[in-house]
CSV table of C-alpha atoms in Angstrom, one decimal:
chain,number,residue,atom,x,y,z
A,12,UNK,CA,6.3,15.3,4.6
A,13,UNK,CA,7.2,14.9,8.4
A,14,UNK,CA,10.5,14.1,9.0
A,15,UNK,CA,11.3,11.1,11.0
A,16,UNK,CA,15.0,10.6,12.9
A,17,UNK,CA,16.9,8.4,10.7
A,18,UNK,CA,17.4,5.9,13.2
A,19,UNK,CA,13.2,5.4,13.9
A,20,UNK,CA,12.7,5.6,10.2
A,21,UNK,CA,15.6,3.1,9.3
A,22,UNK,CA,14.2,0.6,12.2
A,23,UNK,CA,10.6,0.4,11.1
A,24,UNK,CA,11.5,0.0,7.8
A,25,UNK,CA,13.1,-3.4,8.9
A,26,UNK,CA,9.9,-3.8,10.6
A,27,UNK,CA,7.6,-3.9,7.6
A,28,UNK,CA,7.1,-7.7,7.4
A,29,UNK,CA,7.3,-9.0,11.2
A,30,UNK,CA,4.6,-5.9,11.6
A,31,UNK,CA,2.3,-7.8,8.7
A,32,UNK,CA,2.3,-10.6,11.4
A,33,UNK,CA,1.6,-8.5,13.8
A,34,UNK,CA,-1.8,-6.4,12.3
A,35,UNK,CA,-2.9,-10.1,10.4
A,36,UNK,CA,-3.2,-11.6,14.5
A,37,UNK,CA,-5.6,-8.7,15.2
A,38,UNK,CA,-7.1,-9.3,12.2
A,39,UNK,CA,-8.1,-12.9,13.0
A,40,UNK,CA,-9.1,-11.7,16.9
A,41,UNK,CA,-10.5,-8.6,16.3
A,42,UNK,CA,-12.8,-9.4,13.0
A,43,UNK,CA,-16.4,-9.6,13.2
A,44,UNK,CA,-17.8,-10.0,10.2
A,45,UNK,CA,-21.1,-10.3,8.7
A,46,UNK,CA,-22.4,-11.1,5.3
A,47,UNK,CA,-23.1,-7.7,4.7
A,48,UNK,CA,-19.3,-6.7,6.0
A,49,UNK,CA,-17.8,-9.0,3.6
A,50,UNK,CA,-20.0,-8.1,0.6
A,51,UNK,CA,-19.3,-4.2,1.7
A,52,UNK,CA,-15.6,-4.9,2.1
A,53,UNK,CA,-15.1,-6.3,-1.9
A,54,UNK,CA,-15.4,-3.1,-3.7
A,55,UNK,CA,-13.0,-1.4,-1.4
A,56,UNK,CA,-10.1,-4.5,-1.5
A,57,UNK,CA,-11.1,-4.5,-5.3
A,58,UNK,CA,-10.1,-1.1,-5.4
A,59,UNK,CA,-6.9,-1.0,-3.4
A,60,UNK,CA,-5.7,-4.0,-5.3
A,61,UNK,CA,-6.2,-2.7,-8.6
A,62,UNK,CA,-4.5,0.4,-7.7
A,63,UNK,CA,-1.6,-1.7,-6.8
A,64,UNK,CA,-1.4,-3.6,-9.9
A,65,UNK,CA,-1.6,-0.6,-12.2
A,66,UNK,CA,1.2,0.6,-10.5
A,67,UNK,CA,3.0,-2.3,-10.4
A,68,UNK,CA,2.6,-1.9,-14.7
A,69,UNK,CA,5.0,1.1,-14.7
A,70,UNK,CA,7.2,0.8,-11.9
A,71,UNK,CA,10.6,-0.6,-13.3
A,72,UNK,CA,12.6,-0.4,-9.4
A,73,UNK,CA,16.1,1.5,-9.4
A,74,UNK,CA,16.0,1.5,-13.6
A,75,UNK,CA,13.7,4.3,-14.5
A,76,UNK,CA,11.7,6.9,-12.4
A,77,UNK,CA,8.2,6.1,-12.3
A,78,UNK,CA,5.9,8.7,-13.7
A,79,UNK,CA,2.8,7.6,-15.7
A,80,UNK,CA,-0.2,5.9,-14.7
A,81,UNK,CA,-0.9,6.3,-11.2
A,82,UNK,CA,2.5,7.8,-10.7
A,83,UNK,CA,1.3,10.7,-12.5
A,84,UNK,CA,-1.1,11.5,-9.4
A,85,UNK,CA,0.5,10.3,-6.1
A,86,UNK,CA,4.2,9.1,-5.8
A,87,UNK,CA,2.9,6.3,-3.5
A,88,UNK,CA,0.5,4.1,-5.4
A,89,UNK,CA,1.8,1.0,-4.0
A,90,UNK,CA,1.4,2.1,-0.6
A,91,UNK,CA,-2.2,4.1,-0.7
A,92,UNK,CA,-3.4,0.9,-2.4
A,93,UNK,CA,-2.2,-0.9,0.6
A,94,UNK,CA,-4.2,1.1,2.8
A,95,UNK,CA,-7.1,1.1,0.9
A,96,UNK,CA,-7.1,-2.5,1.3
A,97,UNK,CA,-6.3,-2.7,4.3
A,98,UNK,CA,-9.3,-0.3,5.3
A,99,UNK,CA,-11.4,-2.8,2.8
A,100,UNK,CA,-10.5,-5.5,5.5
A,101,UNK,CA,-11.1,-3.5,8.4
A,102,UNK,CA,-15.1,-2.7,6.8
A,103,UNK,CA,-15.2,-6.5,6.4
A,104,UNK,CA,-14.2,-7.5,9.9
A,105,UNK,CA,-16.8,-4.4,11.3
A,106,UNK,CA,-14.4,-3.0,13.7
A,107,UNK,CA,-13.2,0.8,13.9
A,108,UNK,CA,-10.4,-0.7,16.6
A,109,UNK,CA,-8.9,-2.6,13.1
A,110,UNK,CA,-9.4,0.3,11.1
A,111,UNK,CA,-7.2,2.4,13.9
A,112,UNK,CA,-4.6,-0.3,14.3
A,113,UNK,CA,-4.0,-0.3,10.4
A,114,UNK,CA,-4.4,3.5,10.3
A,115,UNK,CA,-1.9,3.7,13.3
A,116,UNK,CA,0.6,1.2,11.9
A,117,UNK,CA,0.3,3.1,8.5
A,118,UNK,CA,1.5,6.2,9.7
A,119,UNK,CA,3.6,5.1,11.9
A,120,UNK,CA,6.3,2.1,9.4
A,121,UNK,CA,5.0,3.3,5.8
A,122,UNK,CA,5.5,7.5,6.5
A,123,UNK,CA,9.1,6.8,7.2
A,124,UNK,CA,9.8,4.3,5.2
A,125,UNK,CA,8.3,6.2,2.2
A,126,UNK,CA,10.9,8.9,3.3
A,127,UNK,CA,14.0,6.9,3.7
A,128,UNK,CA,12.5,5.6,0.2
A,129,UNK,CA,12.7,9.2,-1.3
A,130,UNK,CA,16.1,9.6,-0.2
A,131,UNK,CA,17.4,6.3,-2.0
A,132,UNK,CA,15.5,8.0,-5.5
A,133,UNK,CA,16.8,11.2,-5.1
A,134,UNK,CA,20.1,9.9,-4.9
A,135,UNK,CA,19.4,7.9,-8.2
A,136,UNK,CA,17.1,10.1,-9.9
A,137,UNK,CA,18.0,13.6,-10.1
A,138,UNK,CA,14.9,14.2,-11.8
A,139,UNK,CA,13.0,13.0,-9.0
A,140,UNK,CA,13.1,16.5,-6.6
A,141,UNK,CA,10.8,18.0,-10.0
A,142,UNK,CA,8.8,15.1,-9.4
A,143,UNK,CA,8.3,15.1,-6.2
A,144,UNK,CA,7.8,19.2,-6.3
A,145,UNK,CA,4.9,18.6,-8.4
A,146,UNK,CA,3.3,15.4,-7.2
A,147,UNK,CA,1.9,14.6,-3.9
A,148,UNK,CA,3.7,12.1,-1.3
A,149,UNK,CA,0.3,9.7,-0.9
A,150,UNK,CA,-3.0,11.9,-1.6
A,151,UNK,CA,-3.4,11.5,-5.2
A,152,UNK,CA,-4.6,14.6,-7.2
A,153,UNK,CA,-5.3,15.7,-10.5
A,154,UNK,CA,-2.7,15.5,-12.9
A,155,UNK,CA,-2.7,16.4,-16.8
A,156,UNK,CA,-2.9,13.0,-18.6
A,157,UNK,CA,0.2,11.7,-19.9
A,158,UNK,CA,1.8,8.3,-21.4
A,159,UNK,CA,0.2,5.1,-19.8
A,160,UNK,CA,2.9,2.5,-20.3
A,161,UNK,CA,1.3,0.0,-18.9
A,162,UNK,CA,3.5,-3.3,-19.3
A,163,UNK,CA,2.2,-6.5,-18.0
A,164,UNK,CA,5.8,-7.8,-18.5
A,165,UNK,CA,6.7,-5.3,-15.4
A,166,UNK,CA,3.5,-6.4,-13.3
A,167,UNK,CA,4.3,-10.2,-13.7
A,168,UNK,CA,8.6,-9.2,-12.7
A,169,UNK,CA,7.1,-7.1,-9.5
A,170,UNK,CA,4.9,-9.8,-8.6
A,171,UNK,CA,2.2,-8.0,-7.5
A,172,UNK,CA,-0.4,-11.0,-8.1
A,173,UNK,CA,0.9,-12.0,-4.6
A,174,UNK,CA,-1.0,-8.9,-2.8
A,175,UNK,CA,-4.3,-10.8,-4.8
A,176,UNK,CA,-3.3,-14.1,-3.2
A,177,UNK,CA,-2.7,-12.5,0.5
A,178,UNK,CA,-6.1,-10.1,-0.2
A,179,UNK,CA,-8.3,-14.0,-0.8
A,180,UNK,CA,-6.2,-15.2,2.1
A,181,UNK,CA,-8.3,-12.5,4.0
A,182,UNK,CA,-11.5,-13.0,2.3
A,183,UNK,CA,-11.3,-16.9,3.5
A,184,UNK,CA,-10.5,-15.9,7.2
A,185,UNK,CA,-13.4,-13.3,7.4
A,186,UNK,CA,-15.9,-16.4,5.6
A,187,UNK,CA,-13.9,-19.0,8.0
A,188,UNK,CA,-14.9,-16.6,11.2
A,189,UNK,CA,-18.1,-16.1,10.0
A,190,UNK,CA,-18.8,-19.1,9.3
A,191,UNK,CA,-17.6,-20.6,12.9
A,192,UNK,CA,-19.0,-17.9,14.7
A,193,UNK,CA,-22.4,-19.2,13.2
A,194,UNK,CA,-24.1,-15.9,11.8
């Protein structure tokens, strides 16, 4: 993982929200959907948010170290389904400029943050440096099947049926421009 100064890494992760603001303006200008955009776009936002939420079933924050489920293959799932959706929207608006500004702002607020993130576990976790040793940062690869845990009980407390409400938030504003834009 790169390593980012402390300062830069402790800045953009303040940034996180404010920079949502941000890439959802150049969303809204720079979308320019079609049918076809939107209908190609649903399987890809399906996909990121479902990684999301099965993540969002085993991670218990700052109580237990997250290992099962998707845990088990990248120590990011929360963040790569983030950017899978994120790419989902960029397909649906049919621009490449989105997909580089959401690529761009990915690497460079979520790569730091992810590391000021793994210093905050290792300081909690001292199993997490075997963890991390053994499973990647973002890419996900293939890991011997373990325990599941699922827990809808830990999905509902981590509230990750917002990131479904905010992903149909996009959905309307691609129909909404579509539709205004008259194709």
């Amino acid at each position: 993982m790169p390593r980012f100064p402390k300062p830069y890494a402790a800045f953009v992760q303040r940034l996180r929200v404010p920079t949502g603001f941000v890439l959802l303006a150049c969303f809204g200008f720079l979308a320019h959907p079609s049918v076809e955009s939107i209908l190609a776009s649903l399987p890809v936002v399906a996909l990121g948010l479902a990684l999301r939420a099965w993540a969002a079933g085993h991670l218990e924050k700052d109580r237990s170290l997250a290992e099962s489920g998707p845990y088990a293959y990248t120590r990011n799932p929360l963040y790569l389904g983030t950017f899978i959706v994120a790419l989902g929207f960029a397909v649906g608006g049919r621009s490449w400029i989105l997909a580089g500004i959401f690529t761009a702002a990915f690497l460079l607020i979520y790569l730091p943050v992810m590391e000021r993130e793994e210093e905050h576990l290792l300081k909690i976790f001292p199993a997490y440096r075997a963890y991390a040793a053994r499973v990647p940062l973002l890419w996900p690869k293939p890991a011997p099947q373990g325990p599941q845990n699922f827990r809808a009980r830990v999905y509902r407390k981590n509230e990750e049926y917002k990131a479904s409400i905010g992903a149909l938030a996009g959905l309307a504003v691609l129909a909404a421009k579509l539709y205004f834009m008259g194709r």
